[in-house]
Short mmCIF file of C-alpha atoms in Angstrom, two decimals:
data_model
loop_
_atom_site.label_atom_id
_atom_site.label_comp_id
_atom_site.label_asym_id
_atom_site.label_seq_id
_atom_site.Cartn_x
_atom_site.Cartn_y
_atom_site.Cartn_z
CA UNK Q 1 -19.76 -55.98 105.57
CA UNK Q 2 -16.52 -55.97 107.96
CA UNK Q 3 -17.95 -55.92 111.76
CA UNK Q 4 -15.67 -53.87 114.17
CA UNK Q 5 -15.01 -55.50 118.14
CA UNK Q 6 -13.70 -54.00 121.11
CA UNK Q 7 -13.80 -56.86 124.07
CA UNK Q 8 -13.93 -55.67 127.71
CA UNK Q 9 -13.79 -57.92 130.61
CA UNK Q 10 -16.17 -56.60 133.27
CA UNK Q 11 -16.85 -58.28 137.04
CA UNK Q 12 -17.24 -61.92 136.02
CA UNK Q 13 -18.01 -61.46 132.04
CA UNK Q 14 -16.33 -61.05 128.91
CA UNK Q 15 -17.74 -57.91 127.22
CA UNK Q 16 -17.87 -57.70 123.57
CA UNK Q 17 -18.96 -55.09 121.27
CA UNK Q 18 -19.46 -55.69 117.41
CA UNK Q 19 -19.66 -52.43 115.90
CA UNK Q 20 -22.25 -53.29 113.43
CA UNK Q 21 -23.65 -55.42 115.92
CA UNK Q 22 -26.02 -54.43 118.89
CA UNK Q 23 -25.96 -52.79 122.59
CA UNK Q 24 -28.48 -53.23 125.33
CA UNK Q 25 -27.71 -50.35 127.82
CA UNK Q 26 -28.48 -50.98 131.35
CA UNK Q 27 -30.99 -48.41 132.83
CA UNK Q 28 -29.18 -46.18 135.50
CA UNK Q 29 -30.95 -47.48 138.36
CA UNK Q 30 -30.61 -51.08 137.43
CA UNK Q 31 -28.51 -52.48 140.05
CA UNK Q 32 -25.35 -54.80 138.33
CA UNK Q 33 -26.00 -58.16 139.40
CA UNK Q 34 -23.73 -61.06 140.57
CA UNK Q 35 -23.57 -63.00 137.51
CA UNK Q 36 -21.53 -65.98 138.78
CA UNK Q 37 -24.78 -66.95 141.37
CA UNK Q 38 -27.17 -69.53 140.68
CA UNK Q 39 -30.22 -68.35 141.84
CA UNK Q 40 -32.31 -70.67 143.43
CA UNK Q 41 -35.76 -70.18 144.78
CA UNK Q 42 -38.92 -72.35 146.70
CA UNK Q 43 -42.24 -72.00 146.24
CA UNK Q 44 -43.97 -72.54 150.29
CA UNK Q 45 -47.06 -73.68 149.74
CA UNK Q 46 -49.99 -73.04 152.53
CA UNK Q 47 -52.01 -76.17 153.64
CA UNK Q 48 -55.08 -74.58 152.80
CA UNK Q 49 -56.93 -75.41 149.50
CA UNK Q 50 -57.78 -72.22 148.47
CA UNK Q 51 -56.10 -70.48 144.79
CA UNK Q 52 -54.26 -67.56 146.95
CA UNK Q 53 -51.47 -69.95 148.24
CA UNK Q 54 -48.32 -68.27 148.26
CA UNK Q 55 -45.09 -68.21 146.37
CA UNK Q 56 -42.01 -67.24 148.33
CA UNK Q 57 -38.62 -67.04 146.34
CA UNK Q 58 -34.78 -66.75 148.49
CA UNK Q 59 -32.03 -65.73 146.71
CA UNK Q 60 -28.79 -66.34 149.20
CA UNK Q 61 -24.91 -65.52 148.23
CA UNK Q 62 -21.62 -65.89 149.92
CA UNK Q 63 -20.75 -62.59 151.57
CA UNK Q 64 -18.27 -60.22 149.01
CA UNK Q 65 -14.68 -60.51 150.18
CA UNK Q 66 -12.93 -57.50 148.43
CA UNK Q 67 -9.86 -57.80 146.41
CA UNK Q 68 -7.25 -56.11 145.05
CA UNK Q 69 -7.92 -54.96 141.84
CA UNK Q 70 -6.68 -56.57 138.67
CA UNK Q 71 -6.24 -53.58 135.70
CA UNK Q 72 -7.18 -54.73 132.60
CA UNK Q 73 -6.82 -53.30 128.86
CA UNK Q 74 -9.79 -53.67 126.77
CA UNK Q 75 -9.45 -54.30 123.23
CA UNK Q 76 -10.44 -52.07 119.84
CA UNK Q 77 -8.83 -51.36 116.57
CA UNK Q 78 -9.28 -47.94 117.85
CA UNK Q 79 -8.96 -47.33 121.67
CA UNK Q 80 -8.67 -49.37 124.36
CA UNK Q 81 -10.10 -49.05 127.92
CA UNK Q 82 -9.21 -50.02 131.63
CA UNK Q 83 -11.71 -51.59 133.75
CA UNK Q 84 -10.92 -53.51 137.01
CA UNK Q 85 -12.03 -56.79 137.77
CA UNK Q 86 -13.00 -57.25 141.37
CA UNK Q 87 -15.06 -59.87 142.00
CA UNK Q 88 -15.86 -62.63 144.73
CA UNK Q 89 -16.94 -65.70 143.94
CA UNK Q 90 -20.91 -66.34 145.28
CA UNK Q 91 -23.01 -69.49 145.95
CA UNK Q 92 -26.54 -69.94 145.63
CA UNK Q 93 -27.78 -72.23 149.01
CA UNK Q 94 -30.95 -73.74 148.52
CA UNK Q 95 -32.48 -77.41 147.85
CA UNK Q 96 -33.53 -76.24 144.37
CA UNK Q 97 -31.73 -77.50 141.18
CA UNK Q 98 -31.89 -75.85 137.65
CA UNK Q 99 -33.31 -78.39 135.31
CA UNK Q 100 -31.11 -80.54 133.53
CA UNK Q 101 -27.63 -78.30 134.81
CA UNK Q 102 -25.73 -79.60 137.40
CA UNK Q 103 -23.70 -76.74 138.78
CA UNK Q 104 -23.59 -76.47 142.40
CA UNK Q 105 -20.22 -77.63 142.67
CA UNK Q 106 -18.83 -75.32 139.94
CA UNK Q 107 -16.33 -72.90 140.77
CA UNK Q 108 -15.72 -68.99 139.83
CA UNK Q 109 -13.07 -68.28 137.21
CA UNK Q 110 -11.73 -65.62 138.94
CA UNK Q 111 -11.36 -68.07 142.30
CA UNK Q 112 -10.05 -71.36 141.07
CA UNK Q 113 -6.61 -72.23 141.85
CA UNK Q 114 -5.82 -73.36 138.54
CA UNK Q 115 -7.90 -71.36 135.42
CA UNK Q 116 -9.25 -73.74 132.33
CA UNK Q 117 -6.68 -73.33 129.29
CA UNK Q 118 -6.79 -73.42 125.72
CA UNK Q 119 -4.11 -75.54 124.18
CA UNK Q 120 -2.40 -72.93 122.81
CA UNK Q 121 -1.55 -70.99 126.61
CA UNK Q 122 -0.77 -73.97 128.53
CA UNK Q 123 3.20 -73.09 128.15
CA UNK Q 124 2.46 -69.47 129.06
CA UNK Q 125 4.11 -68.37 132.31
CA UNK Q 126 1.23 -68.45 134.90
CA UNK Q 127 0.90 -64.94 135.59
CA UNK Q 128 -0.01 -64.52 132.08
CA UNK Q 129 -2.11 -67.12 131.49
CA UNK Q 130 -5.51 -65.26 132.27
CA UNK Q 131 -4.41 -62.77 129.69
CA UNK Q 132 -3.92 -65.82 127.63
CA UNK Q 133 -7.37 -66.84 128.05
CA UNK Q 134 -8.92 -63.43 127.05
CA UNK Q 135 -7.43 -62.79 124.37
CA UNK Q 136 -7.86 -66.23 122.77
CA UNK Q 137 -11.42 -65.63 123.67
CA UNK Q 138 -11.60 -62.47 122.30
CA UNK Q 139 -10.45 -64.01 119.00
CA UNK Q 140 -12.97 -66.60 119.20
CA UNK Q 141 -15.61 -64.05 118.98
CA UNK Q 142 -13.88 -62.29 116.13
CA UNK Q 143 -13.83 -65.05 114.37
CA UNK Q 144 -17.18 -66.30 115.00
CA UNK Q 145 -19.14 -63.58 115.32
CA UNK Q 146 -22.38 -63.37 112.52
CA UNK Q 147 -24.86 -60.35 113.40
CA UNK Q 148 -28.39 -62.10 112.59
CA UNK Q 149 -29.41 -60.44 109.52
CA UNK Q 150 -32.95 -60.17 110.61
CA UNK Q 151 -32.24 -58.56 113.66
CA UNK Q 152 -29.67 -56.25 111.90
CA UNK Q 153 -32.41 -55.01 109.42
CA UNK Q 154 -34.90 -54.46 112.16
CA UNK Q 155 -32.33 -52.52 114.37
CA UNK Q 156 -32.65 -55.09 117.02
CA UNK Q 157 -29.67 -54.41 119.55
CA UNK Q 158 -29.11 -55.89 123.22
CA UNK Q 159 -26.52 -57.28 125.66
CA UNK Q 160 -26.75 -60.90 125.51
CA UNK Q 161 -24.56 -62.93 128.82
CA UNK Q 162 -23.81 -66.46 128.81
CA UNK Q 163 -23.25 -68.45 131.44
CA UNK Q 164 -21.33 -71.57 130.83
CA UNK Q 165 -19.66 -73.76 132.83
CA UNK Q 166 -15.79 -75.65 131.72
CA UNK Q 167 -16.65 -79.14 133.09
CA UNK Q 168 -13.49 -81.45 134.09
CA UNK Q 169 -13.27 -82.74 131.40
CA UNK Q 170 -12.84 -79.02 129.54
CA UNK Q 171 -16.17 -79.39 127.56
CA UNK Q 172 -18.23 -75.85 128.08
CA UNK Q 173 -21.84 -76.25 128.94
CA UNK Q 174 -24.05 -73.46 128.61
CA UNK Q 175 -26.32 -73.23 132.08
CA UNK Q 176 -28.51 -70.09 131.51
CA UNK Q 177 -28.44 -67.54 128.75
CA UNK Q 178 -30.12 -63.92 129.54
CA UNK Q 179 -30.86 -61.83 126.58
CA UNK Q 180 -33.15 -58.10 125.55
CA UNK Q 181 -36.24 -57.59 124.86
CA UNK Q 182 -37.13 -59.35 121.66
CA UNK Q 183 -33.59 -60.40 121.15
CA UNK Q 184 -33.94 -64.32 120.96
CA UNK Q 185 -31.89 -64.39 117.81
CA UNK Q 186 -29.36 -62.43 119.65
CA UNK Q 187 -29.21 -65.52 122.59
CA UNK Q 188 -29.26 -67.87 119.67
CA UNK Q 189 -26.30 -66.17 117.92
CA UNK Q 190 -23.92 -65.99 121.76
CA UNK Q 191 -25.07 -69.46 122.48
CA UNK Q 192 -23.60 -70.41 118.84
CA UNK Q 193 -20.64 -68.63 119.71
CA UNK Q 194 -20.18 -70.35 122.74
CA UNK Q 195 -20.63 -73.95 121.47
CA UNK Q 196 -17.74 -73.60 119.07
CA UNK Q 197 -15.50 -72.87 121.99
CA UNK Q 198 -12.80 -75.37 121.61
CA UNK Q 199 -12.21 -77.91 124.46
CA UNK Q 200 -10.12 -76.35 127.23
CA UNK Q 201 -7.34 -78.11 129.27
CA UNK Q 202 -9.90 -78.47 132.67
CA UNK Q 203 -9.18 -75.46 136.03
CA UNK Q 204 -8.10 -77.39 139.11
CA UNK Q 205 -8.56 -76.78 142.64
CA UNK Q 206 -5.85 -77.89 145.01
CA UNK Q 207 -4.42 -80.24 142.30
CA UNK Q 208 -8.02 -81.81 141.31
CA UNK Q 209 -10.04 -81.35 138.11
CA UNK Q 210 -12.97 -78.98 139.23
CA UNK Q 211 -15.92 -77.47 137.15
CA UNK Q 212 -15.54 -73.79 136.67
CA UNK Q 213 -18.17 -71.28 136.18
CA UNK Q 214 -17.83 -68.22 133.79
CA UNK Q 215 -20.56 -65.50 131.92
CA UNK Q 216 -19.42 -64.20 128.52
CA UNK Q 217 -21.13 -61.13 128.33
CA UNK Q 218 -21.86 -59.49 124.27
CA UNK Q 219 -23.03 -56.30 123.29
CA UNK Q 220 -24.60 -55.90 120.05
CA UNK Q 221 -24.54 -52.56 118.40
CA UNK Q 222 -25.32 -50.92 115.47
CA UNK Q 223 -23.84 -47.65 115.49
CA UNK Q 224 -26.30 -44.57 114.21
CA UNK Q 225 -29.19 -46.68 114.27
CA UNK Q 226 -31.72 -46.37 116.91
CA UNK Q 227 -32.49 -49.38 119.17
CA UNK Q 228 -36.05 -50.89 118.41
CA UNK Q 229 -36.85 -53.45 120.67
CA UNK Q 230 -37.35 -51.28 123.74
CA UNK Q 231 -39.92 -52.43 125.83
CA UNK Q 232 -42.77 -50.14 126.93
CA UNK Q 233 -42.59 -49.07 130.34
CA UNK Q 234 -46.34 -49.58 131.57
CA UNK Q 235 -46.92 -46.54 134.51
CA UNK Q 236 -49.12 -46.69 137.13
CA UNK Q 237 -52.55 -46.91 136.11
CA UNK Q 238 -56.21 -46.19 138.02
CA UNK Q 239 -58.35 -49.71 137.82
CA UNK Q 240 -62.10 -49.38 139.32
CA UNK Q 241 -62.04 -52.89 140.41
CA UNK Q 242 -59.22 -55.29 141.27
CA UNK Q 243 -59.35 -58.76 142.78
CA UNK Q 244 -57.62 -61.39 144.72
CA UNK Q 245 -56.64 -65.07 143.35
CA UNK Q 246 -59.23 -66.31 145.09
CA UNK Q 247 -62.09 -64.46 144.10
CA UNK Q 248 -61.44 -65.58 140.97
CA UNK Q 249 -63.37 -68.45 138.53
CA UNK Q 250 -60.00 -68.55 137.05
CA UNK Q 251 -56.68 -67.20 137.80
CA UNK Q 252 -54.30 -65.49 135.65
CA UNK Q 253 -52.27 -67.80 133.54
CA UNK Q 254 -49.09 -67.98 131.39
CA UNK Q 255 -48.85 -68.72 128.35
CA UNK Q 256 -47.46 -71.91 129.14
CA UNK Q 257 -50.09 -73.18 131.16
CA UNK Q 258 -53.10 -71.59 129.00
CA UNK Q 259 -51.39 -74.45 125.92
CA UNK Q 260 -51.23 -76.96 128.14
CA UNK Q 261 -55.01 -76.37 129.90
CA UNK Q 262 -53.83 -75.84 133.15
CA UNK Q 263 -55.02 -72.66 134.75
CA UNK Q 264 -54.08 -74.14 138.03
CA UNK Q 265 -51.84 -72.13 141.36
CA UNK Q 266 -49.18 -74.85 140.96
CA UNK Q 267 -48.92 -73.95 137.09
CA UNK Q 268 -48.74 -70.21 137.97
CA UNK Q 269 -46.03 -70.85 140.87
CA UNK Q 270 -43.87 -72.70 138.63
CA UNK Q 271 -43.34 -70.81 135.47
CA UNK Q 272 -42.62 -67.74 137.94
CA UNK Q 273 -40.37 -69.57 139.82
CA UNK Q 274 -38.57 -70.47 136.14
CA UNK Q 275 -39.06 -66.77 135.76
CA UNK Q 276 -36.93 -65.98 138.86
CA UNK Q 277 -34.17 -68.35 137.91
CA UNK Q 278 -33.34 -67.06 134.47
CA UNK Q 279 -33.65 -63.86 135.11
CA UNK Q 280 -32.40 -62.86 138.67
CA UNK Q 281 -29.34 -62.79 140.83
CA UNK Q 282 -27.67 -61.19 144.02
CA UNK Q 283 -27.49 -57.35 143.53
CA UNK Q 284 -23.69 -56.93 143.47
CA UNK Q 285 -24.73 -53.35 145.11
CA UNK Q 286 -25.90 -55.16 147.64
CA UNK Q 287 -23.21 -57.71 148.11
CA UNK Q 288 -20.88 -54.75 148.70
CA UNK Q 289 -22.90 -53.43 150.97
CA UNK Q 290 -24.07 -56.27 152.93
CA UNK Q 291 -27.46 -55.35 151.94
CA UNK Q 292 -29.74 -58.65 152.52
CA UNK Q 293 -33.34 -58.56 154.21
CA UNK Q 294 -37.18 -59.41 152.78
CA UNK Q 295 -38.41 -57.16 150.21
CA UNK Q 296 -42.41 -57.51 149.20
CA UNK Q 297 -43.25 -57.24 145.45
CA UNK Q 298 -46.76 -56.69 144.55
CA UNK Q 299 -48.26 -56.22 141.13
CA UNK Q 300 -51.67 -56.11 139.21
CA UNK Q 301 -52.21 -58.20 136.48
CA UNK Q 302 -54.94 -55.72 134.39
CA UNK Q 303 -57.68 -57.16 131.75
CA UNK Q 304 -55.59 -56.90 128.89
CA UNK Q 305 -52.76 -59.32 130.92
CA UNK Q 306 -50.27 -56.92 130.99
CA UNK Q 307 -48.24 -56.61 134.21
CA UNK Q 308 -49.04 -53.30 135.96
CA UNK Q 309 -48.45 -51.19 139.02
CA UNK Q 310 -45.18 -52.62 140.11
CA UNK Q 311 -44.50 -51.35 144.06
CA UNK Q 312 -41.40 -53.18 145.83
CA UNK Q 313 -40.93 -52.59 149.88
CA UNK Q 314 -37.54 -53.84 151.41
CA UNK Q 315 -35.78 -53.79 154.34
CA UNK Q 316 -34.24 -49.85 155.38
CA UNK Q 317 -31.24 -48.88 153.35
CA UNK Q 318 -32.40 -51.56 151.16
CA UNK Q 319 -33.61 -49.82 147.71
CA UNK Q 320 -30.71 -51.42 145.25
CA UNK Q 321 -33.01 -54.68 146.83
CA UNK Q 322 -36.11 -53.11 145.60
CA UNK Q 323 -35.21 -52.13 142.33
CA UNK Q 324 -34.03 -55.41 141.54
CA UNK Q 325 -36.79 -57.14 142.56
CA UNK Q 326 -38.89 -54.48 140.59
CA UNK Q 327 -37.03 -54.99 137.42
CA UNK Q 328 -37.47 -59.03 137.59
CA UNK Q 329 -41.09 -58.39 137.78
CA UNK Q 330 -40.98 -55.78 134.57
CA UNK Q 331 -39.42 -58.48 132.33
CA UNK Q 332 -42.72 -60.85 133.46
CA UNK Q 333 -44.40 -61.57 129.90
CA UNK Q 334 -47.67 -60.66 128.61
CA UNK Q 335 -50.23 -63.21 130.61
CA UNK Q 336 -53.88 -64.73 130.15
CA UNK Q 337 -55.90 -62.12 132.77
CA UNK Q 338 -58.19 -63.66 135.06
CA UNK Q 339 -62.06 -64.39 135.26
CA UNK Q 340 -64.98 -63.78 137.36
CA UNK Q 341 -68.55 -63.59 136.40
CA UNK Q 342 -67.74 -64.70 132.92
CA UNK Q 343 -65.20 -61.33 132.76
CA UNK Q 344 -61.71 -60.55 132.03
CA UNK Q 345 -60.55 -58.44 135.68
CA UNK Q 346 -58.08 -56.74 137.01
CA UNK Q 347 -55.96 -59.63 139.48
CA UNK Q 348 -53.44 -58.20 142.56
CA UNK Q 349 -50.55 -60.72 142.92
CA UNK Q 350 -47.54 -60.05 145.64
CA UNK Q 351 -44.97 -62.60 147.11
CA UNK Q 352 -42.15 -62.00 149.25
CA UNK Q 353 -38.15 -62.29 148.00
CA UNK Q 354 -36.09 -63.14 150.72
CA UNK Q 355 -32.30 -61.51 149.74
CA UNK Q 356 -29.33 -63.56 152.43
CA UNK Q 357 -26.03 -63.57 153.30
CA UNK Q 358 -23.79 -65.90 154.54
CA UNK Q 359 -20.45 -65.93 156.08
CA UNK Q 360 -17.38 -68.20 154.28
#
């Protein structure tokens, strides 16, 4: 079965469509986020004993600079597109690390002096050596590219971004990988892709090997077959009785902590806080903008442990703020619900997200 590709390079990411592969459309009031952040977040902990300590998550980026814009032709056998790249590289401040990655000193693509290479466009004229990049990538894919056949035969179809970084010593190093709705062999299949990537001649900055950030971005489509793995929007339901953490015998619980018999806060804090870090960044929206300000997420987890009545307030002029926030809590999974008197209840959860700005 021959599998079609057009490759468009959008903001930070390379986009790729395989024709009998799979596409994860972005609902029209999901704000674009910065995908070359790290987010980072803390969890404040009160000095009180009780279960309803609270988590508190900051997600800080550099302020957008704007830039001329950089016309690019996307590629298909068919058509081609133009798309602009405008972009500003953003940092993530906090004290926080991602586990095991070690890339807070990593630098944009699109803002190192010197791009990574492959071999085979380090005697291409400079001005043409970011073309040189994308369209060697672009073959990569092409030539790499298997649609899981499991996935293909349920109609499984998503948008799958990497984010990798081109160490100094031009080895890529995959650092987060965000995928649909059921679509784990889709990450498994980009992340495959990825770790063929040959090794690159290293980016520099002012003469000096540097790590450089970039997100490869694939769609998967299958084209006249209807997307399955949609996930069920849960509306706003009427509960008779909902409680706090700490009216609670036991709180609510992922899945994590239920296998490792730990139905503690610190449990619950932590796995959303991993939450927050694969799945959120800086509202690009908002980094245009200048958008930044506190925006308070609450949520009921209901009997069945289903995540439920979602309501976001930010800061004024601040709604691309809430509707991030409210999408990071609609991708929570399924959780164990919460006790009391021997019961499954209803359990009301909300924590603050702090959205900053900083100056260069």
């Amino acid at each position: 079965m021959k599998t079609k590709f057009s490759a468009l390079l959008l903001f930070f990411s390379s986009f790729f469509y395989a024709q009998q592969s799979q596409t994860c459309d972005t609902p029209e009031n999901e704000p674009a986020l910065d995908l070359n952040s790290i987010t980072k977040c803390t969890i404040e902990k009160s000095n009180d004993k009780k279960k309803n300590k609270k988590v508190s998550f900051q997600v800080t980026s550099r302020r957008r600079i704007r830039r001329k814009k950089d016309l690019v032709k996307g590629v298909n056998n068919n058509f081609s597109k133009k798309i602009s790249e405008v972009k500003k590289k953003t940092q993530i401040v906090n004290s926080l690390t991602l586990e095991g990655t070690n890339v807070s000193n990593a630098i944009s693509f699109f803002n190192v002096d010197e791009i990574p290479l492959f071999e085979s466009c380090e005697d291409v004229a400079i001005m043409k050596q970011n073309k040189c990049f994308k369209s060697k990538i672009t073959e990569h894919i092409k030539n790499n590219f298997q649609y899981p056949n499991s996935s293909y035969n349920k109609g499984i179809q998503g948008r799958v971004l990497v984010n990798f970084v081109i160490d100094k010593e031009g080895n890529s190093k995959i650092t987060n990988t965000l995928f649909p709705y059921k679509g784990e062999e889709l990450r498994d299949e980009a992340n495959r892709i990825v770790n063929k990537l040959p090794k690159f001649i290293p980016g520099k900055q002012s003469g000096v090997k540097v790590n450089v950030q970039y997100t490869l971005k694939i769609m998967f489509d299958i084209p006249g077959v209807k997307k399955t793995n949609i996930r069920k929007k849960v509306n706003t339901i009427d509960l008779d009785e909902v409680y706090t953490f700490d009216e609670l015998e036991r709180t609510p619980t992922f899945k994590e902590c239920f296998s490792n018999f730990d139905d503690s806060f610190d449990c619950f804090a932590n796995e959303l806080k991993k939450h927050v870090i694969k799945n959120f960044a800086y509202p690009v929206d908002a980094l245009d903008n200048n958008i930044e300000g506190i925006v308070y997420v609450s949520f009921i987890i209901n009997s069945e442990g289903d995540v439920v009545n979602i309501k976001a307030k930010g800061p004024k002029d601040g709604e691309v703020l809430e509707i991030a926030a409210k999408k990071l809590v609609e991708k929570l999974p399924k959780l164990k619900a919460g006790y009391r008197d021997y019961k499954r209840v209803n359990t009301k959860y909300q924590f603050p997200i702090e959205f900053s700005l900083e100056d260069e």
